[in-house]
PDB file of C-alpha atoms in Angstrom:
ATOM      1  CA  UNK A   6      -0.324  -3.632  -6.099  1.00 67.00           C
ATOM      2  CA  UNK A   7       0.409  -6.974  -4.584  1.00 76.00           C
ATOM      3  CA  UNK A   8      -2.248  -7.039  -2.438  1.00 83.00           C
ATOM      4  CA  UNK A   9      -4.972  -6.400  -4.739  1.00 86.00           C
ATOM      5  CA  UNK A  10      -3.305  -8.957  -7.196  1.00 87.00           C
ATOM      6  CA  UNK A  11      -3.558 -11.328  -4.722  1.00 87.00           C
ATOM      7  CA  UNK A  12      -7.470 -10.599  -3.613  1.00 88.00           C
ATOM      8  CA  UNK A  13      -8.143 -10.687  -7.310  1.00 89.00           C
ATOM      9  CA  UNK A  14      -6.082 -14.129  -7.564  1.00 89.00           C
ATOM     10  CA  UNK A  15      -7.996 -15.441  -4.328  1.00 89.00           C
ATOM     11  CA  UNK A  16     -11.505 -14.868  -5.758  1.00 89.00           C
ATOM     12  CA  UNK A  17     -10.643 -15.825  -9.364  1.00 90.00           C
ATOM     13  CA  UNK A  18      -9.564 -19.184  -7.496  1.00 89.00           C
ATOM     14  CA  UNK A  19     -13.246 -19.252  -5.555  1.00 90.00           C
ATOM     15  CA  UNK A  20     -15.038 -18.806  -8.574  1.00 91.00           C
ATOM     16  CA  UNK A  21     -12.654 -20.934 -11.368  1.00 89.00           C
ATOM     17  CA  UNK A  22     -12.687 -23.461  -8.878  1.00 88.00           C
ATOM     18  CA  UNK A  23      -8.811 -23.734  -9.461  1.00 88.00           C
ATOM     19  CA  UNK A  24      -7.306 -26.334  -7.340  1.00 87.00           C
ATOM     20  CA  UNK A  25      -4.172 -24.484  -6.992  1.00 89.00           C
ATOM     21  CA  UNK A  26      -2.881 -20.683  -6.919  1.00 89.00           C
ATOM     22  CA  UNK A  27       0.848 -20.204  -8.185  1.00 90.00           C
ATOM     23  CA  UNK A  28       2.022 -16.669  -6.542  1.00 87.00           C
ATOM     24  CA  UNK A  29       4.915 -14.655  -7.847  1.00 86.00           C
ATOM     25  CA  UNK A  30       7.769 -13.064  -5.580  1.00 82.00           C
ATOM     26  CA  UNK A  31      10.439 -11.043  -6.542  1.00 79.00           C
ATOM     27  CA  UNK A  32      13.893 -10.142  -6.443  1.00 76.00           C
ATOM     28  CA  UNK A  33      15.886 -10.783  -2.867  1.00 78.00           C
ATOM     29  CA  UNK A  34      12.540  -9.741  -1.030  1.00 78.00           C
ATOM     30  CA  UNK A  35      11.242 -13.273  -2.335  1.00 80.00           C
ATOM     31  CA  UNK A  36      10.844 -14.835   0.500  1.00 86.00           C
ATOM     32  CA  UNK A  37       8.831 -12.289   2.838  1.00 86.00           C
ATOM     33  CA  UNK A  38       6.738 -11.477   0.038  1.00 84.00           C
ATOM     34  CA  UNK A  39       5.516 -15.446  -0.004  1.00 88.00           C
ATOM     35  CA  UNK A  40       5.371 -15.332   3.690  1.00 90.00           C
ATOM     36  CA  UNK A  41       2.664 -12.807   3.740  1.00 89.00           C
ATOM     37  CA  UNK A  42       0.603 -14.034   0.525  1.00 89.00           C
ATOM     38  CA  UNK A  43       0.729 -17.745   1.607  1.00 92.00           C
ATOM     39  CA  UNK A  44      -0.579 -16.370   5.489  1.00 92.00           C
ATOM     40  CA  UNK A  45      -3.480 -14.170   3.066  1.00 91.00           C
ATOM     41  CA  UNK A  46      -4.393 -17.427   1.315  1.00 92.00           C
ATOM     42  CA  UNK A  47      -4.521 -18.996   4.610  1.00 94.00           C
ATOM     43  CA  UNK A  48      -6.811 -16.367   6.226  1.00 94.00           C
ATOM     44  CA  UNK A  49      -8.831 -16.668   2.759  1.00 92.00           C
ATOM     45  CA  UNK A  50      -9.355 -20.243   3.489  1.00 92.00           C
ATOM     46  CA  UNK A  51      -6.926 -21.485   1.477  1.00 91.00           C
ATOM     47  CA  UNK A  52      -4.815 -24.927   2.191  1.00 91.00           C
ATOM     48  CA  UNK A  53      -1.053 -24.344   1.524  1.00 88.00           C
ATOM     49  CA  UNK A  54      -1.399 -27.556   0.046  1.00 92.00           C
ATOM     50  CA  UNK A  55      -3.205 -25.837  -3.107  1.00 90.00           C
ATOM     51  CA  UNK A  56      -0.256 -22.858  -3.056  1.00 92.00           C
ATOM     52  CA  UNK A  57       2.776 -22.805  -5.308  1.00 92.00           C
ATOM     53  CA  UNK A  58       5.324 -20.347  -4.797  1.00 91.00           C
ATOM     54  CA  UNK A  59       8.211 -18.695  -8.102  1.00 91.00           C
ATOM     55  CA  UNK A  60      10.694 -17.746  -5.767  1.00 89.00           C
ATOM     56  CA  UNK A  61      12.706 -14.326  -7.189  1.00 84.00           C
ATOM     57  CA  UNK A  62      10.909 -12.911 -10.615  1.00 85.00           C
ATOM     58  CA  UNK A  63      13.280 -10.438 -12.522  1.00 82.00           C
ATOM     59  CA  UNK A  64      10.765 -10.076 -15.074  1.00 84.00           C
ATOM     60  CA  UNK A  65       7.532 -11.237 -16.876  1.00 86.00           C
ATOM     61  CA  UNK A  66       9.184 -13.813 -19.387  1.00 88.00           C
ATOM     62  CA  UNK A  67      11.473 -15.023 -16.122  1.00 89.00           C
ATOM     63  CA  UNK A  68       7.536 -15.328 -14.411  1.00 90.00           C
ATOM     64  CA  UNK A  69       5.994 -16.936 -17.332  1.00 91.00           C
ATOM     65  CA  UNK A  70       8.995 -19.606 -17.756  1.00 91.00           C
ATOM     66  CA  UNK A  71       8.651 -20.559 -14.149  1.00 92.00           C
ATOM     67  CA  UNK A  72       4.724 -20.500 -13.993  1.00 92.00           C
ATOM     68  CA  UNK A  73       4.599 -22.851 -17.018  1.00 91.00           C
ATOM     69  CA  UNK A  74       6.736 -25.319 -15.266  1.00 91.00           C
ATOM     70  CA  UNK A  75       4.875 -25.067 -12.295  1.00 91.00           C
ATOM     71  CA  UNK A  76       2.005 -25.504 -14.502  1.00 92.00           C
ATOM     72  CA  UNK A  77       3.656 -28.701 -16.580  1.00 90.00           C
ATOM     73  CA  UNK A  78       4.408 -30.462 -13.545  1.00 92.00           C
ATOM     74  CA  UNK A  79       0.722 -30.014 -12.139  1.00 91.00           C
ATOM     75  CA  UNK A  80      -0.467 -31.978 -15.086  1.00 91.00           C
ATOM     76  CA  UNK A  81      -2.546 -28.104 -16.215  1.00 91.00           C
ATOM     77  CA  UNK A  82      -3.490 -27.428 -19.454  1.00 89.00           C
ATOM     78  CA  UNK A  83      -4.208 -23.629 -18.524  1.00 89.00           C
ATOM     79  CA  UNK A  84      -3.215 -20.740 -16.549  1.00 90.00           C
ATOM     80  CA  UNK A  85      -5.286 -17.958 -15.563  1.00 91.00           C
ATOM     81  CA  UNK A  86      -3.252 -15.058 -15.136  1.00 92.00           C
ATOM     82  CA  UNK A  87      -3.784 -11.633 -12.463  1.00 90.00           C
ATOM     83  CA  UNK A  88      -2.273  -8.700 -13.987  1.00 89.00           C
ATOM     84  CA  UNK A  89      -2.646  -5.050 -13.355  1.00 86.00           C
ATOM     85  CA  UNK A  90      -4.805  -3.752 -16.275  1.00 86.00           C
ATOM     86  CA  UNK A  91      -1.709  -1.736 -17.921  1.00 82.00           C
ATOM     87  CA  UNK A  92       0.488  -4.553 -17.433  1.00 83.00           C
ATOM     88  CA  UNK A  93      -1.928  -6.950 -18.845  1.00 87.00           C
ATOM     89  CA  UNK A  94      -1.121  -6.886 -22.700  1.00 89.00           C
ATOM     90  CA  UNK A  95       2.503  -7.381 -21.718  1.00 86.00           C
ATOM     91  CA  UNK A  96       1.937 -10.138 -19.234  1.00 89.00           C
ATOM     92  CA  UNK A  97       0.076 -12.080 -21.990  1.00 91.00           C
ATOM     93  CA  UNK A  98       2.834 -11.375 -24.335  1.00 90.00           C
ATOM     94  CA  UNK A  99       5.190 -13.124 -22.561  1.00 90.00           C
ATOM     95  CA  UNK A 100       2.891 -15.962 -20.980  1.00 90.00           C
ATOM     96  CA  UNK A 101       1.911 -16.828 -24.801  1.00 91.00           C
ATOM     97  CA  UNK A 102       5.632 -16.562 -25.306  1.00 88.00           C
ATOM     98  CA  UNK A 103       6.592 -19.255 -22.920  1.00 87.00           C
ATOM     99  CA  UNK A 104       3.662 -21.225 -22.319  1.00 85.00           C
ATOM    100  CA  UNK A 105       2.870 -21.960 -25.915  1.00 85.00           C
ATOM    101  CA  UNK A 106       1.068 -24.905 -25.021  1.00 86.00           C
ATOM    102  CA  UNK A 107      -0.655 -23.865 -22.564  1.00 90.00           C
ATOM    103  CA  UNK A 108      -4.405 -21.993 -22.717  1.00 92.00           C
ATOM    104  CA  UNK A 109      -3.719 -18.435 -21.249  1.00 92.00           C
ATOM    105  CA  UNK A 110      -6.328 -16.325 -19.644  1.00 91.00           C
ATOM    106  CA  UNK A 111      -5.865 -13.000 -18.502  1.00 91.00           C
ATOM    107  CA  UNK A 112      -7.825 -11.347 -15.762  1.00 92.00           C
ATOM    108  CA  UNK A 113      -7.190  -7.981 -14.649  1.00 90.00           C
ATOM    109  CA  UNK A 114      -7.678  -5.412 -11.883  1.00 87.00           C
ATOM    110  CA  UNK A 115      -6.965  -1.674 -11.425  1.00 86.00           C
ATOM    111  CA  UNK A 116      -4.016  -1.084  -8.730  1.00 80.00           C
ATOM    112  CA  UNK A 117      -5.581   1.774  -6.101  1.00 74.00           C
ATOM    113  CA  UNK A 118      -2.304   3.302  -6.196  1.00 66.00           C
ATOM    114  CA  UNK A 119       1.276   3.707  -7.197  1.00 63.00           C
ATOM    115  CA  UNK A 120       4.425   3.727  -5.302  1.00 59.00           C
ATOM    116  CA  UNK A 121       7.940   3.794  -5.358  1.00 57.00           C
ATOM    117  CA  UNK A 122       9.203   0.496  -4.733  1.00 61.00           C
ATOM    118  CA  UNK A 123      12.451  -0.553  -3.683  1.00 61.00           C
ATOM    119  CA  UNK A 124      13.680  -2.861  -6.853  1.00 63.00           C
ATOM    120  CA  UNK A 125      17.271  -3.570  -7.739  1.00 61.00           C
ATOM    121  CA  UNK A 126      17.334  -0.698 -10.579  1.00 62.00           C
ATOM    122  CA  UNK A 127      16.694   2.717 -10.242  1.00 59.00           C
ATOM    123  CA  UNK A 128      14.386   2.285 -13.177  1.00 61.00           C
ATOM    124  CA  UNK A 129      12.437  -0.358 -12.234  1.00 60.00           C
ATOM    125  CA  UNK A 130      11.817   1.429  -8.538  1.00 61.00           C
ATOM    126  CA  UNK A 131      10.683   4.186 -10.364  1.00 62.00           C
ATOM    127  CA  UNK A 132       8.408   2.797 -12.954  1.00 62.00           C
ATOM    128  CA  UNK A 133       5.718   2.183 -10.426  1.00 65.00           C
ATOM    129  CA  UNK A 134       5.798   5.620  -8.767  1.00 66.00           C
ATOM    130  CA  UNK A 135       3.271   7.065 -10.417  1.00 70.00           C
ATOM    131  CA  UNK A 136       0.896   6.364 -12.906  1.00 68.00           C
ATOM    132  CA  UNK A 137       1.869   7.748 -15.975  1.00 71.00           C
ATOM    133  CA  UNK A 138       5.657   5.852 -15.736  1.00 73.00           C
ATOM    134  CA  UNK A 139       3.699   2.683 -15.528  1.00 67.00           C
ATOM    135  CA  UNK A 140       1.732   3.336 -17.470  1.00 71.00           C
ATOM    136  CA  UNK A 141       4.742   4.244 -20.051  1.00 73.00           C
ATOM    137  CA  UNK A 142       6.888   1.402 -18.823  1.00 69.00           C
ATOM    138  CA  UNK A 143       4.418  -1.467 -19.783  1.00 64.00           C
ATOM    139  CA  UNK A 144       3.008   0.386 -23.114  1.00 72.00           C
ATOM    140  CA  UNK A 145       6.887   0.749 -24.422  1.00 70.00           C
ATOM    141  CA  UNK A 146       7.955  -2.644 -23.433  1.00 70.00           C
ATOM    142  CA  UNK A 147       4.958  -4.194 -25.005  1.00 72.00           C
ATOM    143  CA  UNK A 148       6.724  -3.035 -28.516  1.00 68.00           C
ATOM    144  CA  UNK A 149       9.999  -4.916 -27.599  1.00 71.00           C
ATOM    145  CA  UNK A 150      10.385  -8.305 -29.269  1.00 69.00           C
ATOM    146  CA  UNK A 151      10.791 -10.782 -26.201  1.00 71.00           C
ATOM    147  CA  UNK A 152      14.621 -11.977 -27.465  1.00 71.00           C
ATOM    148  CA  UNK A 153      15.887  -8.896 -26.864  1.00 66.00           C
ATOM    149  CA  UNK A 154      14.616  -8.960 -23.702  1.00 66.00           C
ATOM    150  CA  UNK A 155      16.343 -12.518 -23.275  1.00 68.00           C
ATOM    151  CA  UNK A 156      13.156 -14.432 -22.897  1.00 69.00           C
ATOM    152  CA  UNK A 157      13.164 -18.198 -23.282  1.00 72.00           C
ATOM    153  CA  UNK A 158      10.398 -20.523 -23.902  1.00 72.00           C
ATOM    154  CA  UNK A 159       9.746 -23.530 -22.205  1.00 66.00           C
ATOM    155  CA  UNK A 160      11.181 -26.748 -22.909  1.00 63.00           C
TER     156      UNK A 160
END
């Protein structure tokens, strides 16, 4: 899923124009993950120069906090965000949530497949083994008011 996030971010970029691409990595496997998306940018023809990096999402109100600060401290007054198409309403949830003042545009793509990943919960490595628990996860959440899931909104 990261991968095609990531081709979808790179030519949303080209054809925005955007003068900078803010990548998400999560948990402890932060780091790696960056590695390899700041060495696809670079094989896209991307400077690092134009590549911000949120070390260590737990979630997508922890994401949005930390993209809207990236965002704040670029001077931007939007964010275009990649999000797998059942993740999507979610993802906008919580960017409107913390980025209240910033414009938020969603584009999406459809992952090619689903895997278990290797996430600090057993629920969250099995939410993205197959379709339908995604699917489930990111439908059931989207009905969950975003205190309860201790998200905070930018200063």
């Amino acid at each position: 899923m990261a991968q095609e996030a990531m081709t979808t971010g790179l030519r949303v970029m080209k054809d925005t124009q955007a003068e900078v691409i803010i990548i998400s990595t999560a948990y402890h496997t932060w780091n790696d993950e960056a590695r390899l998306q700041v060495e696809r940018a670079k094989k896209d023809g991307i400077d690092i120069k134009h590549v911000r990096i949120i070390k260590g999402v737990r979630n997508s109100y922890n994401e949005a906090l930390e993209a809207s600060r990236k965002a704040r401290a670029l001077g931007a007054s939007r964010l275009i965000v990649i999000a797998e198409r059942w993740h999507a309403p979610r993802s906008l949830k919580a960017f409107r949530y913390a980025c209240s003042d910033l414009k938020i545009e969603v584009v999406t793509f459809k992952t090619p497949w689903f895997e278990t990943s290797y996430e600090p919960s057993m629920i969250k490595s099995l939410r993205s083994s197959t379709w339908l628990s995604w699917v489930a996860w990111n439908v059931l959440l989207g009905f969950v008011p975003p205190r309860l899931l201790g998200a905070k909104k930018a200063a």
